[in-house]
Short mmCIF file of N, CA and C in Angstrom, two decimals:
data_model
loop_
_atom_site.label_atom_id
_atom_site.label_comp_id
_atom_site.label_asym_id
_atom_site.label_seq_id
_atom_site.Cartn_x
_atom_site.Cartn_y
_atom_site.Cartn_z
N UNK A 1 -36.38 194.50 -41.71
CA UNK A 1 -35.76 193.53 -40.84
C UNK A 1 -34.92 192.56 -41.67
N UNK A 2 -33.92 192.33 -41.26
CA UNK A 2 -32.78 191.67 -41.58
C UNK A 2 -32.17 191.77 -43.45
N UNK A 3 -32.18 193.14 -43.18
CA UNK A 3 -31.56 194.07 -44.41
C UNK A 3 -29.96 193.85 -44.32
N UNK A 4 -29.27 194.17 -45.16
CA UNK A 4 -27.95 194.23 -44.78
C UNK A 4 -28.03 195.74 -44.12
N UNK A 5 -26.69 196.17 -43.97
CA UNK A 5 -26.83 197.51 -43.77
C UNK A 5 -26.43 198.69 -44.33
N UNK A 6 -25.45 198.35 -45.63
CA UNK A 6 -25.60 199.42 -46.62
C UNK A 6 -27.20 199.61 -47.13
N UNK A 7 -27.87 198.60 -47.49
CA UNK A 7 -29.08 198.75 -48.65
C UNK A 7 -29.74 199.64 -47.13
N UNK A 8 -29.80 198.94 -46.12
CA UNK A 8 -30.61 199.88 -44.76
C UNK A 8 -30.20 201.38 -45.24
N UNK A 9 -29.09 201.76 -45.13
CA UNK A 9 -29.12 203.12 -44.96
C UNK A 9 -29.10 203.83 -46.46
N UNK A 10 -29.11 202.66 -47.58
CA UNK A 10 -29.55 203.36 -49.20
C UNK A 10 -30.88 203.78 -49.16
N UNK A 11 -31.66 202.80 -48.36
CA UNK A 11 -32.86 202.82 -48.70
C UNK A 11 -33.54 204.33 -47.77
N UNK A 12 -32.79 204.30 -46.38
CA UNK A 12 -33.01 205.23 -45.90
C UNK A 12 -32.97 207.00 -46.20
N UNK A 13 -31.97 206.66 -46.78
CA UNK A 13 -31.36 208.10 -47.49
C UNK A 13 -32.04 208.80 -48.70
N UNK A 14 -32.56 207.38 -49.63
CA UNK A 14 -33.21 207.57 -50.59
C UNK A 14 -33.98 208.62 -50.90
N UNK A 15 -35.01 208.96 -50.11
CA UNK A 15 -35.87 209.78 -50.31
C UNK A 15 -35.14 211.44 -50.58
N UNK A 16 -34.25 211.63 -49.99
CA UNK A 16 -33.92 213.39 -49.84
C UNK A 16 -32.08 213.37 -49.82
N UNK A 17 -31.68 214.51 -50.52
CA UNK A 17 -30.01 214.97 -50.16
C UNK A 17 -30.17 215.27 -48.63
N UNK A 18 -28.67 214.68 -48.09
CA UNK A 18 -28.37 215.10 -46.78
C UNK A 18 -28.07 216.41 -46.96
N UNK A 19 -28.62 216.97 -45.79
CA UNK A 19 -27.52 218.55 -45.29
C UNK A 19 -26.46 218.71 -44.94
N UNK A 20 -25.73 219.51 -45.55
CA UNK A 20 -24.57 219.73 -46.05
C UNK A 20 -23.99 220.03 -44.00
N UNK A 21 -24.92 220.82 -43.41
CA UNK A 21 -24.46 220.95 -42.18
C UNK A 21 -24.16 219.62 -41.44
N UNK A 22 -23.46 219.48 -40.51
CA UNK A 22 -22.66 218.39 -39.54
C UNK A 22 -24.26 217.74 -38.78
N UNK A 23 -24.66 219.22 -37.50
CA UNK A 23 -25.39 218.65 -36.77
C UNK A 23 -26.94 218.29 -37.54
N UNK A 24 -27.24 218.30 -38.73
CA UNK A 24 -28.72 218.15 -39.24
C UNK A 24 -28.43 216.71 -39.79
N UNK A 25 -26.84 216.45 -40.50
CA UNK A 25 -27.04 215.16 -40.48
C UNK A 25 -26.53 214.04 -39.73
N UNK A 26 -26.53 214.63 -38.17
CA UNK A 26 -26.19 214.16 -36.74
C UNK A 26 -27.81 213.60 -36.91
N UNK A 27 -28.57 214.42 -36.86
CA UNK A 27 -30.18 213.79 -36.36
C UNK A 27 -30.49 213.23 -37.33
N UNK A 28 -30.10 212.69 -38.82
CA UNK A 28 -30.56 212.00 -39.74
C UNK A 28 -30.09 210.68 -39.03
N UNK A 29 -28.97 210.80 -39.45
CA UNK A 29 -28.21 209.17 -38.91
C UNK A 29 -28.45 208.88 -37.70
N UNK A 30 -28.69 209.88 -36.56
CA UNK A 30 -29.23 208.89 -35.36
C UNK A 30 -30.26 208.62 -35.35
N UNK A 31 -31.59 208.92 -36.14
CA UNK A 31 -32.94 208.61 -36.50
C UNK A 31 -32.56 206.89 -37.21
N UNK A 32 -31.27 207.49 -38.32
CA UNK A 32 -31.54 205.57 -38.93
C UNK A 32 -31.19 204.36 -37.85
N UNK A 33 -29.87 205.28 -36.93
CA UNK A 33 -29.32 204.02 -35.72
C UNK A 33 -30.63 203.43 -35.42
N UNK A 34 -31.37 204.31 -34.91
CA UNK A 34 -32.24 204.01 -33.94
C UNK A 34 -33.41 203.22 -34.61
N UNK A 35 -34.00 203.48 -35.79
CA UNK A 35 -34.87 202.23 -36.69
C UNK A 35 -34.34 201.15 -36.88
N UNK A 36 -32.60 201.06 -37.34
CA UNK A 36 -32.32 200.15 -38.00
C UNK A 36 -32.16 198.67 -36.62
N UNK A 37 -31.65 199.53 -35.48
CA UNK A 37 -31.58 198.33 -34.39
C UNK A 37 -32.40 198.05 -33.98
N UNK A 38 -33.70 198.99 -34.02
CA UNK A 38 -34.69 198.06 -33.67
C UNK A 38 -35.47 197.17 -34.37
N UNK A 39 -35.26 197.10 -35.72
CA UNK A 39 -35.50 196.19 -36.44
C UNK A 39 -34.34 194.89 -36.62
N UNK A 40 -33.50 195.31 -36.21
CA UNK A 40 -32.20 194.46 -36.51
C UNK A 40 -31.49 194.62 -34.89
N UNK A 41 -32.09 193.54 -34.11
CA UNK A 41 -31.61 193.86 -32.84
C UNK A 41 -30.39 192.87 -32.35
N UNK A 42 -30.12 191.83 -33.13
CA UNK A 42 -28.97 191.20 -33.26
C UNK A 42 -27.95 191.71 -33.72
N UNK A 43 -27.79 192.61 -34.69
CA UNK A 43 -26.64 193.18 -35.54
C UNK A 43 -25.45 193.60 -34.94
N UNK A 44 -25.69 194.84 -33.95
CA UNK A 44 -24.95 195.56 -33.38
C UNK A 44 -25.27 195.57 -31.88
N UNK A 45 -24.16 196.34 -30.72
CA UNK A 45 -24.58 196.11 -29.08
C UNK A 45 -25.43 196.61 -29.27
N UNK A 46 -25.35 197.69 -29.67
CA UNK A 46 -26.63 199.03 -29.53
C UNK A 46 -26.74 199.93 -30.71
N UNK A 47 -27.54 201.08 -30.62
CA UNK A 47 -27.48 201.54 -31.82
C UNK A 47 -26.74 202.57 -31.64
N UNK A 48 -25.80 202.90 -30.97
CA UNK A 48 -24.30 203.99 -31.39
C UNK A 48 -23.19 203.72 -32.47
N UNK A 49 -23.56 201.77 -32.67
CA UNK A 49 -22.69 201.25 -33.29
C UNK A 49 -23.30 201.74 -34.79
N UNK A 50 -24.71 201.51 -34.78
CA UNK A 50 -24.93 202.11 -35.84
C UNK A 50 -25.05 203.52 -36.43
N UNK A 51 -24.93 204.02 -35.54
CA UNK A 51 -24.60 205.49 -35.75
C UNK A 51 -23.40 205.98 -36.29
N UNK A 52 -22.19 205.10 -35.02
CA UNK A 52 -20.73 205.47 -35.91
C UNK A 52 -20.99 205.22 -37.23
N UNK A 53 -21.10 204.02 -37.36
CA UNK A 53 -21.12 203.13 -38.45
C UNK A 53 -21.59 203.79 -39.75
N UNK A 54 -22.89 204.64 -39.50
CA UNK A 54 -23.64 205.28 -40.37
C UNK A 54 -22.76 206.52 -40.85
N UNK A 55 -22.61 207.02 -39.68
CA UNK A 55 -21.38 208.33 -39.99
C UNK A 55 -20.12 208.20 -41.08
N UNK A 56 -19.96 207.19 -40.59
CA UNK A 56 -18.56 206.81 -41.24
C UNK A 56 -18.99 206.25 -42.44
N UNK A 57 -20.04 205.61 -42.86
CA UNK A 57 -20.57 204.92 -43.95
C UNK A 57 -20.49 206.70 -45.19
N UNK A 58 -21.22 207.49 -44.52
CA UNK A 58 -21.35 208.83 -45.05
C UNK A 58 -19.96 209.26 -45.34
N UNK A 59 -19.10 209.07 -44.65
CA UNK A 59 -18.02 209.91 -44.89
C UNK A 59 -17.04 209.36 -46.10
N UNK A 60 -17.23 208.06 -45.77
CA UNK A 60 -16.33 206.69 -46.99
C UNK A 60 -17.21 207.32 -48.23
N UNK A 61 -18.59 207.33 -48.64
CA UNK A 61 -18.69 207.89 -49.68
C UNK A 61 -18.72 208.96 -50.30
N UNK A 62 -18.57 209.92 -49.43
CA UNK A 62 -18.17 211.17 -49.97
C UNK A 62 -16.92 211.24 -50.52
N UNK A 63 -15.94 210.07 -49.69
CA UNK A 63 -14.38 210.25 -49.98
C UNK A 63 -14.18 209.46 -51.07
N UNK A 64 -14.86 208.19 -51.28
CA UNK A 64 -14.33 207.50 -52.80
C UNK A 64 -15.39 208.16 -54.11
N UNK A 65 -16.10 209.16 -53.72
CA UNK A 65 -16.76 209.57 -54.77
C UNK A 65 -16.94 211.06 -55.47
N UNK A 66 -16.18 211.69 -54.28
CA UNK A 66 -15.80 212.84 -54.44
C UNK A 66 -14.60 213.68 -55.32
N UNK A 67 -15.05 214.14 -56.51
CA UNK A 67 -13.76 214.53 -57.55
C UNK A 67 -12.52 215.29 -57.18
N UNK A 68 -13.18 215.68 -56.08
CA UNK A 68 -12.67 217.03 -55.49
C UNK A 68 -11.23 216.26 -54.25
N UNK A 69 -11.28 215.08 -53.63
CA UNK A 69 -10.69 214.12 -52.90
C UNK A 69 -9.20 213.77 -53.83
N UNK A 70 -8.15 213.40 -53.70
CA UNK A 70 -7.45 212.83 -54.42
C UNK A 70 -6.98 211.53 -53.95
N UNK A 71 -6.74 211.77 -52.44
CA UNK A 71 -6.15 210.59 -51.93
C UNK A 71 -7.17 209.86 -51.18
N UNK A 72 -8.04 208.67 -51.94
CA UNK A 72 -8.82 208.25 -50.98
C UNK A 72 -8.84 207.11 -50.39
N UNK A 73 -9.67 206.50 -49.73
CA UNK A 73 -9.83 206.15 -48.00
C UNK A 73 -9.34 204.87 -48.77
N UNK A 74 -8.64 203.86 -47.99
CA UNK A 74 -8.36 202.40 -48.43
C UNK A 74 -8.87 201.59 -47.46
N UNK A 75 -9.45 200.36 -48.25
CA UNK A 75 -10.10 199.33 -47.14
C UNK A 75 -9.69 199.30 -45.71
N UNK A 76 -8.21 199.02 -45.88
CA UNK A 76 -7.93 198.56 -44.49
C UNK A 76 -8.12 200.22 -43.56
N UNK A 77 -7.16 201.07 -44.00
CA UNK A 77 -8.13 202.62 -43.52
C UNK A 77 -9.48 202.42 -43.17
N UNK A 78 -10.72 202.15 -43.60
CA UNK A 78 -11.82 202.28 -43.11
C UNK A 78 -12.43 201.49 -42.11
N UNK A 79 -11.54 200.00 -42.24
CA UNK A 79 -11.72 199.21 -40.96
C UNK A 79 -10.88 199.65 -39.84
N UNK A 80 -9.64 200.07 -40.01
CA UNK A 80 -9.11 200.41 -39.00
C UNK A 80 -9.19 201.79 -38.26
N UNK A 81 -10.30 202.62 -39.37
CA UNK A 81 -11.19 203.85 -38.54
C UNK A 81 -12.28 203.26 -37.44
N UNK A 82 -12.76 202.18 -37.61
CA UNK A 82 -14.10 201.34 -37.39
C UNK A 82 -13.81 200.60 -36.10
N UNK A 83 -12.55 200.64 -35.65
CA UNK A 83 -11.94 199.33 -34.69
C UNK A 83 -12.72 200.17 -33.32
N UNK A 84 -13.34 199.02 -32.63
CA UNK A 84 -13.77 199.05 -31.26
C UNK A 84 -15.08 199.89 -30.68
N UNK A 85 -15.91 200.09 -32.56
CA UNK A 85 -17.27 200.82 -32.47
C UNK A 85 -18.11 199.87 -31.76
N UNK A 86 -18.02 198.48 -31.71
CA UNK A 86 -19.58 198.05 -30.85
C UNK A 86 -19.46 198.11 -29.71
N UNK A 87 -19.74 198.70 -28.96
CA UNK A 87 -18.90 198.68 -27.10
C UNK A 87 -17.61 198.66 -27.03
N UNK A 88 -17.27 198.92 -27.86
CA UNK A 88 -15.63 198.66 -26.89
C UNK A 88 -14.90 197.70 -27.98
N UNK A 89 -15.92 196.78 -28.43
CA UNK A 89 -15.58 195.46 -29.50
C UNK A 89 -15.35 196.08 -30.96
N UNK A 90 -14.18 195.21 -31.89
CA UNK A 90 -14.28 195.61 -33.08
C UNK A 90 -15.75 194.67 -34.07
N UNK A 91 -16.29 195.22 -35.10
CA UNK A 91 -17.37 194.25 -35.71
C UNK A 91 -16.47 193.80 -36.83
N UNK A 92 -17.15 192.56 -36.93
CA UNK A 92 -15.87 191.27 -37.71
C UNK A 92 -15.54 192.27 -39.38
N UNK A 93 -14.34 192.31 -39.19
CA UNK A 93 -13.81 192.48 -40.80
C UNK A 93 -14.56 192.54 -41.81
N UNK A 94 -15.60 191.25 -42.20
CA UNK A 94 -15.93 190.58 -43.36
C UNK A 94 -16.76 191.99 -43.37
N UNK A 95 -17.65 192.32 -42.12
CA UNK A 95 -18.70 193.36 -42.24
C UNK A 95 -18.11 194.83 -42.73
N UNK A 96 -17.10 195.28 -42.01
CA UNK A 96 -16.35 196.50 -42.43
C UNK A 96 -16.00 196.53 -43.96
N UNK A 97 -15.37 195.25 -44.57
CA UNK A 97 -14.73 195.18 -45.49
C UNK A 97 -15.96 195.68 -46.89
N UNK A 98 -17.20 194.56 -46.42
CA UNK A 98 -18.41 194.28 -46.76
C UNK A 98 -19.16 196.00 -47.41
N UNK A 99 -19.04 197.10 -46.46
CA UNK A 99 -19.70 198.13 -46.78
C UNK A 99 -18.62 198.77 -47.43
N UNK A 100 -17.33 198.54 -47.47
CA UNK A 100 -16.65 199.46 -48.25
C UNK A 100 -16.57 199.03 -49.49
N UNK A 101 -16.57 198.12 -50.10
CA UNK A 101 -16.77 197.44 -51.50
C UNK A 101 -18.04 197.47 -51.77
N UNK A 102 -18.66 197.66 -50.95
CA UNK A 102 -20.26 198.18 -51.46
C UNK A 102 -20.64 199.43 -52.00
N UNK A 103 -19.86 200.48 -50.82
CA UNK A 103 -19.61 201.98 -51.13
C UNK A 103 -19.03 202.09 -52.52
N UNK A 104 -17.57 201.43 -52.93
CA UNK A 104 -16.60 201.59 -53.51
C UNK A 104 -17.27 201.45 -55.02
N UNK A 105 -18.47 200.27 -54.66
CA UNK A 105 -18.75 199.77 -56.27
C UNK A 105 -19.55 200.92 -57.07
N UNK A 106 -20.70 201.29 -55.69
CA UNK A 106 -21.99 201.95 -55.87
C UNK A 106 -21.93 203.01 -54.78
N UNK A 107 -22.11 204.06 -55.17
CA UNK A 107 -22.44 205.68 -54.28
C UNK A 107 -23.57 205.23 -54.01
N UNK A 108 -23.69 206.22 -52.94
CA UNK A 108 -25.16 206.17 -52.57
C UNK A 108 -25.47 207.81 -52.29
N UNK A 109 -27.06 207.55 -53.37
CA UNK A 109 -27.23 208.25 -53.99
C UNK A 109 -28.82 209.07 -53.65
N UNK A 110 -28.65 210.34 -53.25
CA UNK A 110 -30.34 210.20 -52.61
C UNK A 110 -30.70 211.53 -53.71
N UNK A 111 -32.08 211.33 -53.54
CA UNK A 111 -33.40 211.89 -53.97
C UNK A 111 -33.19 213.73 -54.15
N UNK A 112 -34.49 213.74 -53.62
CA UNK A 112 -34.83 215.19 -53.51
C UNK A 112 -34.00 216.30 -52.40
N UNK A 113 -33.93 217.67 -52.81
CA UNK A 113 -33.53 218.35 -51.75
C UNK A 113 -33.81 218.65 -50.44
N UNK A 114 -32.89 218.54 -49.65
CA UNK A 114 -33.65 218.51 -47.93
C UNK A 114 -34.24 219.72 -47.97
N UNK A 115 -33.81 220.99 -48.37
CA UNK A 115 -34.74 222.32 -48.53
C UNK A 115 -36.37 221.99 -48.71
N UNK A 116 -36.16 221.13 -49.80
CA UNK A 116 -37.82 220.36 -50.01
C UNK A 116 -38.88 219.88 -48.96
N UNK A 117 -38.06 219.61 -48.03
CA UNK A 117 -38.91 219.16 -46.72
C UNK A 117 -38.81 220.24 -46.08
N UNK A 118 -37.96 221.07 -45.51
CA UNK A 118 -38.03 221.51 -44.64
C UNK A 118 -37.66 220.43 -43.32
N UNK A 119 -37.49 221.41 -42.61
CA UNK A 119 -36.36 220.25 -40.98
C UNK A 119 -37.48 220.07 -40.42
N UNK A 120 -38.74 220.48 -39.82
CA UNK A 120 -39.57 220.00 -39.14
C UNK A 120 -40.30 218.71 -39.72
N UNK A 121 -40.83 219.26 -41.29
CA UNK A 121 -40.74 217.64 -41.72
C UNK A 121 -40.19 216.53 -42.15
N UNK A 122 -39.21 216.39 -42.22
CA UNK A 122 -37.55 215.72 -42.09
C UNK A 122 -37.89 214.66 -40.97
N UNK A 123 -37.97 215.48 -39.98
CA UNK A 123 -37.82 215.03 -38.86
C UNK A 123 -39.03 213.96 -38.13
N UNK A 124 -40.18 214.85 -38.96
CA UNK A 124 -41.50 213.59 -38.90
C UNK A 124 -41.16 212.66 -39.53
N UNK A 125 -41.35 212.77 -40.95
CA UNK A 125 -41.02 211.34 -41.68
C UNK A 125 -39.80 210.40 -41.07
N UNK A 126 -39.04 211.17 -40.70
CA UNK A 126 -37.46 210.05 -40.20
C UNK A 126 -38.74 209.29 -39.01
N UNK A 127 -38.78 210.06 -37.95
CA UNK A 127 -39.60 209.15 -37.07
C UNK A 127 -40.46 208.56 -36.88
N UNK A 128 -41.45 208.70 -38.42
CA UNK A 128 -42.50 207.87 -38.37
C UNK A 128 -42.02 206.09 -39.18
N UNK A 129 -40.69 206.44 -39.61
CA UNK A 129 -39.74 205.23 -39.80
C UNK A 129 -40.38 205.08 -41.03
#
């Protein structure tokens, strides 16, 4: 509770590599939306915001950290991917700006292989939060 929300989703990630597939790390990140707002129920309208948010958090670091990338994502690019995620509303600048200089400084960097768990237990631990 009242984490920022890069370290939220460092800390979250921590434990295991995401899957490389789309929809497995569809159910990762909507497992964190869904902890992180309810611990943090002021932050965002709801937790889709944190979901985009999370998505896109994933995607910014793959793109400024990836060797393989040449042309990558620029601040104002990532806020202006971000415009009108909380309902409809954009979330203030300082915050957008906030996770991309966070991303930019420090990757985020996880653990063990998801093979290691296996998806059924993946899926416990995400929900036992």
């Amino acid at each position: 509770q009242g984490i920022r929300f890069v370290e939220a989703i460092r800390a979250f990630l921590s434990p295991f590599r995401l899957p490389g597939e789309a929809q497995k790390i569809d159910r990762v990140i909507c497992e964190f939306a869904s902890h992180y707002c309810k611990q943090n129920e002021e932050v965002f309208a709801n937790s889709d915001t944190a979901y985009v948010l999370g998505f896109s958090t994933i995607m910014l670091n793959t793109d400024l950290h990836s060797a393989q990338i040449k042309a990558k994502m620029t601040k104002a690019e990532f806020v202006r991917n971000n415009r009108g995620i909380d309902a409809g509303t954009d979330l203030p600048p300082e915050l957008l700006e906030g996770v991309y200089d966070d991303i930019s400084t420090q990757e985020i960097r996880t653990g063990m292989e998801f093979s290691d768990l296996g998806e059924s237990e993946l899926m416990e631990w995400l929900q036992r939060g």
